[in-house]
Amino acid sequence: MKVPPAPRLLAAAFALASLCRVAAQALPEGRRIAVTLDDGPAVGELKDLDRFQRISAGLLGSLEAEKVPATIFINERQLSVEGQRDARAAVLANWLDAGYDLGNHTYSHPSLNKIPLWQFEDNVVQGEVIIRALMAERGRKLVWFRYPFLDCGPTPEVRQKFADFLEQHHYRVAPVTVDYKDYMFAGPYSRVLRAGKPDLAEKIRQAYLGAIDVEFGEAERISRELFGYEVPQILLIHCSELNSVTLRDSIAIMRKRGYSFITLEDAMSDPAYSGPGKYTSDGGSWFELTADTLGKHVVDDAEGRVPKWVIESGHSSR
Ligand SMILES: [Zn+2]
């Protein structure tokens, strides 16, 4: 076979690469995303069973109505309420019976950067008692683990030991690429609602929905900077009251940006998730971890973009 001269080959490669780039930019309908929800099944509702059930049902109903797959990361601490344990565990059965996947987010949400490794590992084991059994009853396997606060350990030794622990327990770590700090809106939203300020709650809801587009734009930009293309994104949001009443609107915003919805497993099959990112720093999004490994720096200040009045309205309604 005749080999073309190197310059021509190079020129062809460049032409192809720029064609691919143009295609990636011109075809936003090719965007894909896996939805994950943390602090499930309903964050911060350790007393009121009705509200706990209502939040979880709002999230599940929204995803089902939109036919969007999702993985829900559970803190089993939320189930351990006197007199409510069975009713709370039944909520998890609802998720599984609707075909949704559950993952372990530890029992009580500690940070691996702040407590000893052995305590953290205990917390992981304690966090799978009910979900593992419920999944086994349905012939399903518990696969996913997500670090609370995305903190993956203070030193290389701790990180390696915990990675070994996860492997022994057959867990895969679920990374995150899109994180629009929903909890910074969700806390104030619930507080002002309970303080009898529905108009202010509505204002926060609008500000939250307004932020989503901006934060997606940032994640897409960073993805192109780091990987040269838009990776299948992995969204992190929380099982909050705010999301239980806005999830269908958020999904509509994502669809408008050209996203279709895939499972976490499918997103993770993209090469972007098998390297070069490693858990080499003490935590963060997959983009931050990848940038750390590559010695690059990504600027993503979603926290800084949350309006001050939103944060303050939560404080004054405590
Ligand atoms: Zn969490």
mmCIF file of C-alpha atoms and ligand atoms in Angstrom:
data_model
loop_
_atom_site.group_PDB
_atom_site.id
_atom_site.type_symbol
_atom_site.label_atom_id
_atom_site.label_comp_id
_atom_site.label_asym_id
_atom_site.label_seq_id
_atom_site.Cartn_x
_atom_site.Cartn_y
_atom_site.Cartn_z
ATOM 1 C CA MET A 1 0.000 0.000 0.000
ATOM 2 C CA LYS A 2 1.273 3.435 -0.927
ATOM 3 C CA VAL A 3 1.685 5.672 2.090
ATOM 4 C CA PRO A 4 0.717 9.310 1.483
ATOM 5 C CA PRO A 5 3.422 11.839 2.251
ATOM 6 C CA ALA A 6 3.354 12.968 5.880
ATOM 7 C CA PRO A 7 2.317 16.615 5.274
ATOM 8 C CA ARG A 8 -0.741 15.495 3.297
ATOM 9 C CA LEU A 9 -1.641 13.002 5.971
ATOM 10 C CA LEU A 10 -1.283 15.700 8.608
ATOM 11 C CA ALA A 11 -3.350 18.165 6.621
ATOM 12 C CA ALA A 12 -6.055 15.512 6.210
ATOM 13 C CA ALA A 13 -5.971 14.790 9.936
ATOM 14 C CA PHE A 14 -6.332 18.490 10.757
ATOM 15 C CA ALA A 15 -9.186 18.869 8.292
ATOM 16 C CA LEU A 16 -10.931 15.882 9.840
ATOM 17 C CA ALA A 17 -10.352 17.180 13.363
ATOM 18 C CA SER A 18 -11.769 20.602 12.544
ATOM 19 C CA LEU A 19 -14.714 18.981 10.764
ATOM 20 C CA CYS A 20 -15.404 16.958 13.923
ATOM 21 C CA ARG A 21 -15.204 20.109 16.019
ATOM 22 C CA VAL A 22 -17.631 21.931 13.743
ATOM 23 C CA ALA A 23 -19.949 18.929 13.848
ATOM 24 C CA ALA A 24 -19.784 18.798 17.643
ATOM 25 C CA GLN A 25 -20.652 22.480 17.891
ATOM 26 C CA ALA A 26 -23.306 22.512 15.197
ATOM 27 C CA LEU A 27 -25.160 19.523 16.566
ATOM 28 C CA PRO A 28 -26.204 20.354 20.102
ATOM 29 C CA GLU A 29 -28.970 17.770 19.702
ATOM 30 C CA GLY A 30 -26.211 15.192 20.113
ATOM 31 C CA ARG A 31 -25.744 16.229 23.733
ATOM 32 C CA ARG A 32 -26.305 13.548 26.335
ATOM 33 C CA ILE A 33 -26.695 13.625 30.072
ATOM 34 C CA ALA A 34 -27.133 11.227 32.972
ATOM 35 C CA VAL A 35 -29.193 12.551 35.886
ATOM 36 C CA THR A 36 -28.123 11.688 39.416
ATOM 37 C CA LEU A 37 -29.793 12.821 42.630
ATOM 38 C CA ASP A 38 -27.946 12.838 45.948
ATOM 39 C CA ASP A 39 -29.100 12.860 49.572
ATOM 40 C CA GLY A 40 -32.055 10.617 48.750
ATOM 41 C CA PRO A 41 -34.779 9.855 49.127
ATOM 42 C CA ALA A 42 -35.639 13.304 50.643
ATOM 43 C CA VAL A 43 -32.983 15.515 52.220
ATOM 44 C CA GLY A 44 -33.467 17.175 55.606
ATOM 45 C CA GLU A 45 -36.849 15.592 56.438
ATOM 46 C CA LEU A 46 -36.108 13.577 59.552
ATOM 47 C CA LYS A 47 -39.422 14.301 61.299
ATOM 48 C CA ASP A 48 -42.280 14.886 58.918
ATOM 49 C CA LEU A 49 -43.176 11.637 57.120
ATOM 50 C CA ASP A 50 -45.755 13.314 54.871
ATOM 51 C CA ARG A 51 -43.276 15.819 53.555
ATOM 52 C CA PHE A 52 -40.610 13.103 53.165
ATOM 53 C CA GLN A 53 -43.021 11.039 51.058
ATOM 54 C CA ARG A 54 -44.265 14.048 49.111
ATOM 55 C CA ILE A 55 -40.743 15.193 48.114
ATOM 56 C CA SER A 56 -39.698 11.722 47.037
ATOM 57 C CA ALA A 57 -42.950 11.185 45.096
ATOM 58 C CA GLY A 58 -42.553 14.592 43.413
ATOM 59 C CA LEU A 59 -39.083 13.679 42.177
ATOM 60 C CA LEU A 60 -40.035 10.181 41.072
ATOM 61 C CA GLY A 61 -43.257 11.346 39.401
ATOM 62 C CA SER A 62 -41.389 14.057 37.465
ATOM 63 C CA LEU A 63 -38.751 11.651 36.167
ATOM 64 C CA GLU A 64 -41.372 9.065 35.224
ATOM 65 C CA ALA A 65 -43.549 11.624 33.437
ATOM 66 C CA GLU A 66 -40.518 12.832 31.462
ATOM 67 C CA LYS A 67 -39.228 9.272 30.876
ATOM 68 C CA VAL A 68 -35.813 10.292 32.198
ATOM 69 C CA PRO A 69 -33.558 7.600 33.699
ATOM 70 C CA ALA A 70 -31.775 8.494 36.944
ATOM 71 C CA THR A 71 -29.633 7.128 39.737
ATOM 72 C CA ILE A 72 -30.608 8.124 43.274
ATOM 73 C CA PHE A 73 -27.886 8.171 45.923
ATOM 74 C CA ILE A 74 -29.271 7.250 49.302
ATOM 75 C CA ASN A 75 -28.360 8.208 52.875
ATOM 76 C CA GLU A 76 -29.983 5.425 54.913
ATOM 77 C CA ARG A 77 -29.840 7.681 57.967
ATOM 78 C CA GLN A 78 -33.017 9.221 56.539
ATOM 79 C CA LEU A 79 -34.878 5.932 57.027
ATOM 80 C CA SER A 80 -33.920 5.500 60.654
ATOM 81 C CA VAL A 81 -36.791 7.408 62.280
ATOM 82 C CA GLU A 82 -38.710 5.879 65.155
ATOM 83 C CA GLY A 83 -42.080 4.534 64.107
ATOM 84 C CA GLN A 84 -41.485 5.451 60.429
ATOM 85 C CA ARG A 85 -38.794 3.035 59.312
ATOM 86 C CA ASP A 86 -40.994 0.762 57.190
ATOM 87 C CA ALA A 87 -42.908 3.640 55.594
ATOM 88 C CA ARG A 88 -39.641 5.357 54.742
ATOM 89 C CA ALA A 89 -38.051 2.191 53.314
ATOM 90 C CA ALA A 90 -41.202 1.693 51.191
ATOM 91 C CA VAL A 91 -40.308 4.923 49.394
ATOM 92 C CA LEU A 92 -37.097 3.247 48.189
ATOM 93 C CA ALA A 93 -39.069 0.255 46.955
ATOM 94 C CA ASN A 94 -41.173 2.672 44.881
ATOM 95 C CA TRP A 95 -38.054 3.978 43.143
ATOM 96 C CA LEU A 96 -36.794 0.471 42.395
ATOM 97 C CA ASP A 97 -40.173 -0.791 41.206
ATOM 98 C CA ALA A 98 -40.382 2.157 38.810
ATOM 99 C CA GLY A 99 -37.073 0.948 37.306
ATOM 100 C CA TYR A 100 -34.755 3.538 38.851
ATOM 101 C CA ASP A 101 -31.290 2.733 40.118
ATOM 102 C CA LEU A 102 -30.117 3.337 43.687
ATOM 103 C CA GLY A 103 -26.584 4.027 44.873
ATOM 104 C CA ASN A 104 -24.834 4.322 48.224
ATOM 105 C CA HIS A 105 -24.064 7.860 49.455
ATOM 106 C CA THR A 106 -22.996 6.619 52.941
ATOM 107 C CA TYR A 107 -25.278 6.287 55.962
ATOM 108 C CA SER A 108 -25.025 9.790 57.417
ATOM 109 C CA HIS A 109 -23.100 11.868 54.853
ATOM 110 C CA PRO A 110 -19.697 12.422 56.488
ATOM 111 C CA SER A 111 -16.708 13.816 54.571
ATOM 112 C CA LEU A 112 -13.800 11.449 53.966
ATOM 113 C CA ASN A 113 -11.576 14.513 54.224
ATOM 114 C CA LYS A 114 -12.678 15.041 57.834
ATOM 115 C CA ILE A 115 -13.104 11.682 59.601
ATOM 116 C CA PRO A 116 -10.790 8.660 59.963
ATOM 117 C CA LEU A 117 -10.883 6.166 57.094
ATOM 118 C CA TRP A 118 -12.167 3.294 59.271
ATOM 119 C CA GLN A 119 -15.124 5.378 60.434
ATOM 120 C CA PHE A 120 -15.896 6.381 56.879
ATOM 121 C CA GLU A 121 -15.772 2.757 55.698
ATOM 122 C CA ASP A 122 -18.125 1.785 58.543
ATOM 123 C CA ASN A 123 -20.477 4.512 57.377
ATOM 124 C CA VAL A 124 -20.423 3.112 53.817
ATOM 125 C CA VAL A 125 -21.266 -0.402 55.057
ATOM 126 C CA GLN A 126 -24.004 0.964 57.312
ATOM 127 C CA GLY A 127 -25.329 2.881 54.325
ATOM 128 C CA GLU A 128 -26.110 -0.191 52.218
ATOM 129 C CA VAL A 129 -28.080 -2.399 54.616
ATOM 130 C CA ILE A 130 -31.558 -1.651 53.284
ATOM 131 C CA ILE A 131 -30.798 -0.726 49.675
ATOM 132 C CA ARG A 132 -28.685 -3.824 49.075
ATOM 133 C CA ALA A 133 -31.467 -6.064 50.431
ATOM 134 C CA LEU A 134 -34.213 -4.284 48.467
ATOM 135 C CA MET A 135 -32.174 -4.529 45.290
ATOM 136 C CA ALA A 136 -31.289 -8.193 45.845
ATOM 137 C CA GLU A 137 -34.999 -9.024 46.335
ATOM 138 C CA ARG A 138 -35.542 -7.649 42.844
ATOM 139 C CA GLY A 139 -32.559 -9.435 41.312
ATOM 140 C CA ARG A 140 -30.624 -6.183 41.042
ATOM 141 C CA LYS A 141 -27.101 -5.328 42.086
ATOM 142 C CA LEU A 142 -25.850 -2.348 44.051
ATOM 143 C CA VAL A 143 -23.110 -0.797 41.909
ATOM 144 C CA TRP A 144 -22.722 2.915 42.497
ATOM 145 C CA PHE A 145 -21.076 4.920 45.223
ATOM 146 C CA ARG A 146 -20.910 8.708 45.455
ATOM 147 C CA TYR A 147 -18.636 10.612 47.828
ATOM 148 C CA PRO A 148 -20.496 13.022 50.150
ATOM 149 C CA PHE A 149 -19.402 16.597 49.311
ATOM 150 C CA LEU A 150 -17.402 14.947 46.456
ATOM 151 C CA ASP A 151 -14.581 14.733 49.039
ATOM 152 C CA CYS A 152 -12.397 11.761 48.128
ATOM 153 C CA GLY A 153 -9.802 11.750 50.907
ATOM 154 C CA PRO A 154 -7.148 14.060 52.365
ATOM 155 C CA THR A 155 -4.005 12.149 51.322
ATOM 156 C CA PRO A 156 -2.925 9.815 48.487
ATOM 157 C CA GLU A 157 -2.681 6.956 51.053
ATOM 158 C CA VAL A 158 -6.279 7.392 52.265
ATOM 159 C CA ARG A 159 -7.541 7.742 48.714
ATOM 160 C CA GLN A 160 -5.766 4.555 47.623
ATOM 161 C CA LYS A 161 -6.917 2.559 50.647
ATOM 162 C CA PHE A 162 -10.481 3.649 50.145
ATOM 163 C CA ALA A 163 -10.288 2.854 46.403
ATOM 164 C CA ASP A 164 -9.176 -0.678 47.404
ATOM 165 C CA PHE A 165 -12.092 -0.904 49.840
ATOM 166 C CA LEU A 166 -14.548 0.102 47.111
ATOM 167 C CA GLU A 167 -13.099 -2.492 44.774
ATOM 168 C CA GLN A 168 -13.427 -5.239 47.400
ATOM 169 C CA HIS A 169 -17.060 -4.246 47.871
ATOM 170 C CA HIS A 170 -17.667 -4.102 44.088
ATOM 171 C CA TYR A 171 -18.533 -0.427 43.953
ATOM 172 C CA ARG A 172 -17.996 1.987 41.077
ATOM 173 C CA VAL A 173 -17.561 5.672 41.870
ATOM 174 C CA ALA A 174 -20.050 8.006 40.222
ATOM 175 C CA PRO A 175 -18.365 11.272 39.197
ATOM 176 C CA VAL A 176 -20.104 14.604 38.545
ATOM 177 C CA THR A 177 -19.654 17.142 35.768
ATOM 178 C CA VAL A 178 -22.640 19.497 36.090
ATOM 179 C CA ASP A 179 -23.291 20.866 39.554
ATOM 180 C CA TYR A 180 -25.276 24.080 39.691
ATOM 181 C CA LYS A 181 -25.280 24.237 43.489
ATOM 182 C CA ASP A 182 -28.999 23.533 43.681
ATOM 183 C CA TYR A 183 -28.773 23.173 47.480
ATOM 184 C CA MET A 184 -27.877 26.848 47.787
ATOM 185 C CA PHE A 185 -31.325 27.646 46.363
ATOM 186 C CA ALA A 186 -33.136 24.675 47.933
ATOM 187 C CA GLY A 187 -32.408 25.573 51.579
ATOM 188 C CA PRO A 188 -33.677 29.159 51.324
ATOM 189 C CA TYR A 189 -36.668 27.997 49.230
ATOM 190 C CA SER A 190 -37.915 25.594 51.921
ATOM 191 C CA ARG A 191 -37.187 28.035 54.746
ATOM 192 C CA VAL A 192 -39.088 30.953 53.237
ATOM 193 C CA LEU A 193 -41.989 28.655 52.310
ATOM 194 C CA ARG A 194 -42.252 27.503 55.921
ATOM 195 C CA ALA A 195 -41.947 31.074 57.153
ATOM 196 C CA GLY A 196 -45.147 31.835 55.183
ATOM 197 C CA LYS A 197 -43.527 33.786 52.333
ATOM 198 C CA PRO A 198 -44.803 32.114 49.149
ATOM 199 C CA ASP A 199 -43.994 35.145 46.955
ATOM 200 C CA LEU A 200 -40.346 35.095 47.977
ATOM 201 C CA ALA A 201 -40.249 31.307 47.488
ATOM 202 C CA GLU A 202 -41.548 31.808 43.961
ATOM 203 C CA LYS A 203 -38.833 34.413 43.315
ATOM 204 C CA ILE A 204 -36.185 31.921 44.451
ATOM 205 C CA ARG A 205 -37.732 29.231 42.223
ATOM 206 C CA GLN A 206 -37.460 31.562 39.210
ATOM 207 C CA ALA A 207 -33.853 32.512 40.035
ATOM 208 C CA TYR A 208 -32.975 28.826 40.336
ATOM 209 C CA LEU A 209 -34.440 27.951 36.944
ATOM 210 C CA GLY A 210 -32.683 30.974 35.452
ATOM 211 C CA ALA A 211 -29.309 29.724 36.727
ATOM 212 C CA ILE A 212 -29.534 26.313 35.068
ATOM 213 C CA ASP A 213 -28.847 27.497 31.499
ATOM 214 C CA VAL A 214 -25.835 29.541 32.593
ATOM 215 C CA GLU A 215 -24.304 26.629 34.507
ATOM 216 C CA PHE A 216 -24.821 24.216 31.602
ATOM 217 C CA GLY A 217 -23.028 26.684 29.346
ATOM 218 C CA GLU A 218 -20.087 26.634 31.774
ATOM 219 C CA ALA A 219 -19.953 22.828 31.968
ATOM 220 C CA GLU A 220 -20.044 22.572 28.165
ATOM 221 C CA ARG A 221 -17.263 25.183 27.833
ATOM 222 C CA ILE A 222 -15.025 23.434 30.387
ATOM 223 C CA SER A 223 -15.637 20.071 28.749
ATOM 224 C CA ARG A 224 -14.509 21.432 25.376
ATOM 225 C CA GLU A 225 -11.446 23.065 26.969
ATOM 226 C CA LEU A 226 -10.358 19.891 28.762
ATOM 227 C CA PHE A 227 -11.395 17.119 26.392
ATOM 228 C CA GLY A 228 -11.849 18.893 23.060
ATOM 229 C CA TYR A 229 -15.495 17.844 22.900
ATOM 230 C CA GLU A 230 -18.629 17.792 25.034
ATOM 231 C CA VAL A 231 -18.547 14.640 27.112
ATOM 232 C CA PRO A 232 -21.815 12.968 28.134
ATOM 233 C CA GLN A 233 -22.521 15.109 31.185
ATOM 234 C CA ILE A 234 -23.331 13.735 34.631
ATOM 235 C CA LEU A 235 -25.674 16.020 36.531
ATOM 236 C CA LEU A 236 -25.690 16.275 40.308
ATOM 237 C CA ILE A 237 -28.792 17.631 41.989
ATOM 238 C CA HIS A 238 -30.303 16.812 45.372
ATOM 239 C CA CYS A 239 -33.521 15.215 46.607
ATOM 240 C CA SER A 240 -34.909 18.531 47.808
ATOM 241 C CA GLU A 241 -38.349 20.085 48.041
ATOM 242 C CA LEU A 242 -37.271 22.661 45.423
ATOM 243 C CA ASN A 243 -36.361 19.961 42.891
ATOM 244 C CA SER A 244 -39.549 18.043 43.687
ATOM 245 C CA VAL A 245 -41.529 20.982 42.273
ATOM 246 C CA THR A 246 -39.108 22.131 39.521
ATOM 247 C CA LEU A 247 -37.585 18.987 38.041
ATOM 248 C CA ARG A 248 -39.882 18.901 35.008
ATOM 249 C CA ASP A 249 -38.995 22.536 34.250
ATOM 250 C CA SER A 250 -35.257 21.792 34.666
ATOM 251 C CA ILE A 251 -35.575 18.825 32.317
ATOM 252 C CA ALA A 252 -37.327 21.060 29.757
ATOM 253 C CA ILE A 253 -34.375 23.492 29.927
ATOM 254 C CA MET A 254 -31.950 20.608 29.299
ATOM 255 C CA ARG A 255 -34.003 19.309 26.357
ATOM 256 C CA LYS A 256 -33.970 22.831 24.883
ATOM 257 C CA ARG A 257 -30.165 22.780 25.024
ATOM 258 C CA GLY A 258 -30.248 19.598 22.937
ATOM 259 C CA TYR A 259 -29.793 17.012 25.671
ATOM 260 C CA SER A 260 -31.134 13.508 25.577
ATOM 261 C CA PHE A 261 -31.149 11.448 28.742
ATOM 262 C CA ILE A 262 -29.033 8.356 29.268
ATOM 263 C CA THR A 263 -28.145 6.124 32.208
ATOM 264 C CA LEU A 264 -25.107 6.702 34.387
ATOM 265 C CA GLU A 265 -23.634 3.469 33.044
ATOM 266 C CA ASP A 266 -23.965 4.708 29.446
ATOM 267 C CA ALA A 267 -22.430 8.089 30.271
ATOM 268 C CA MET A 268 -19.522 6.364 31.988
ATOM 269 C CA SER A 269 -18.724 4.321 28.874
ATOM 270 C CA ASP A 270 -17.322 7.508 27.306
ATOM 271 C CA PRO A 271 -13.476 7.459 27.316
ATOM 272 C CA ALA A 272 -13.523 10.762 29.238
ATOM 273 C CA TYR A 273 -14.400 8.762 32.353
ATOM 274 C CA SER A 274 -11.580 6.228 32.121
ATOM 275 C CA GLY A 275 -8.846 8.845 32.073
ATOM 276 C CA PRO A 276 -6.957 11.055 32.421
ATOM 277 C CA GLY A 277 -8.926 12.102 35.520
ATOM 278 C CA LYS A 278 -7.948 10.283 38.673
ATOM 279 C CA TYR A 279 -8.776 10.838 42.301
ATOM 280 C CA THR A 280 -5.443 12.577 42.780
ATOM 281 C CA SER A 281 -6.652 15.586 44.768
ATOM 282 C CA ASP A 282 -8.969 15.761 47.769
ATOM 283 C CA GLY A 283 -12.121 16.003 45.686
ATOM 284 C CA GLY A 284 -14.301 17.916 43.252
ATOM 285 C CA SER A 285 -16.082 17.451 39.953
ATOM 286 C CA TRP A 286 -14.708 15.145 37.265
ATOM 287 C CA PHE A 287 -13.591 18.242 35.369
ATOM 288 C CA GLU A 288 -11.689 19.529 38.408
ATOM 289 C CA LEU A 289 -10.100 16.122 39.027
ATOM 290 C CA THR A 290 -9.128 15.809 35.359
ATOM 291 C CA ALA A 291 -7.662 19.314 35.333
ATOM 292 C CA ASP A 292 -5.654 18.467 38.476
ATOM 293 C CA THR A 293 -4.182 15.384 36.819
ATOM 294 C CA LEU A 294 -3.326 17.327 33.669
ATOM 295 C CA GLY A 295 -1.832 20.210 35.653
ATOM 296 C CA LYS A 296 -4.488 22.528 34.202
ATOM 297 C CA HIS A 297 -6.826 24.866 35.956
ATOM 298 C CA VAL A 298 -10.560 25.150 35.390
ATOM 299 C CA VAL A 299 -12.504 28.119 36.605
ATOM 300 C CA ASP A 300 -16.054 27.260 37.530
ATOM 301 C CA ASP A 301 -17.550 29.493 40.152
ATOM 302 C CA ALA A 302 -21.157 28.283 40.273
ATOM 303 C CA GLU A 303 -21.237 29.034 44.003
ATOM 304 C CA GLY A 304 -20.141 32.618 43.429
ATOM 305 C CA ARG A 305 -22.917 33.095 40.869
ATOM 306 C CA VAL A 306 -25.731 32.257 43.307
ATOM 307 C CA PRO A 307 -27.406 35.637 43.976
ATOM 308 C CA LYS A 308 -26.638 37.050 47.428
ATOM 309 C CA TRP A 309 -30.298 37.857 48.063
ATOM 310 C CA VAL A 310 -31.167 34.159 47.672
ATOM 311 C CA ILE A 311 -28.633 33.171 50.320
ATOM 312 C CA GLU A 312 -29.683 36.005 52.621
ATOM 313 C CA SER A 313 -33.403 35.316 52.285
ATOM 314 C CA GLY A 314 -32.683 31.847 53.663
ATOM 315 C CA HIS A 315 -30.771 33.288 56.646
ATOM 316 C CA SER A 316 -33.453 35.757 57.651
ATOM 317 C CA SER A 317 -36.208 33.117 57.523
ATOM 318 C CA ARG A 318 -34.459 30.529 59.676
HETATM 319 ZN ZN ZN B 1 -24.662 14.529 49.366
#
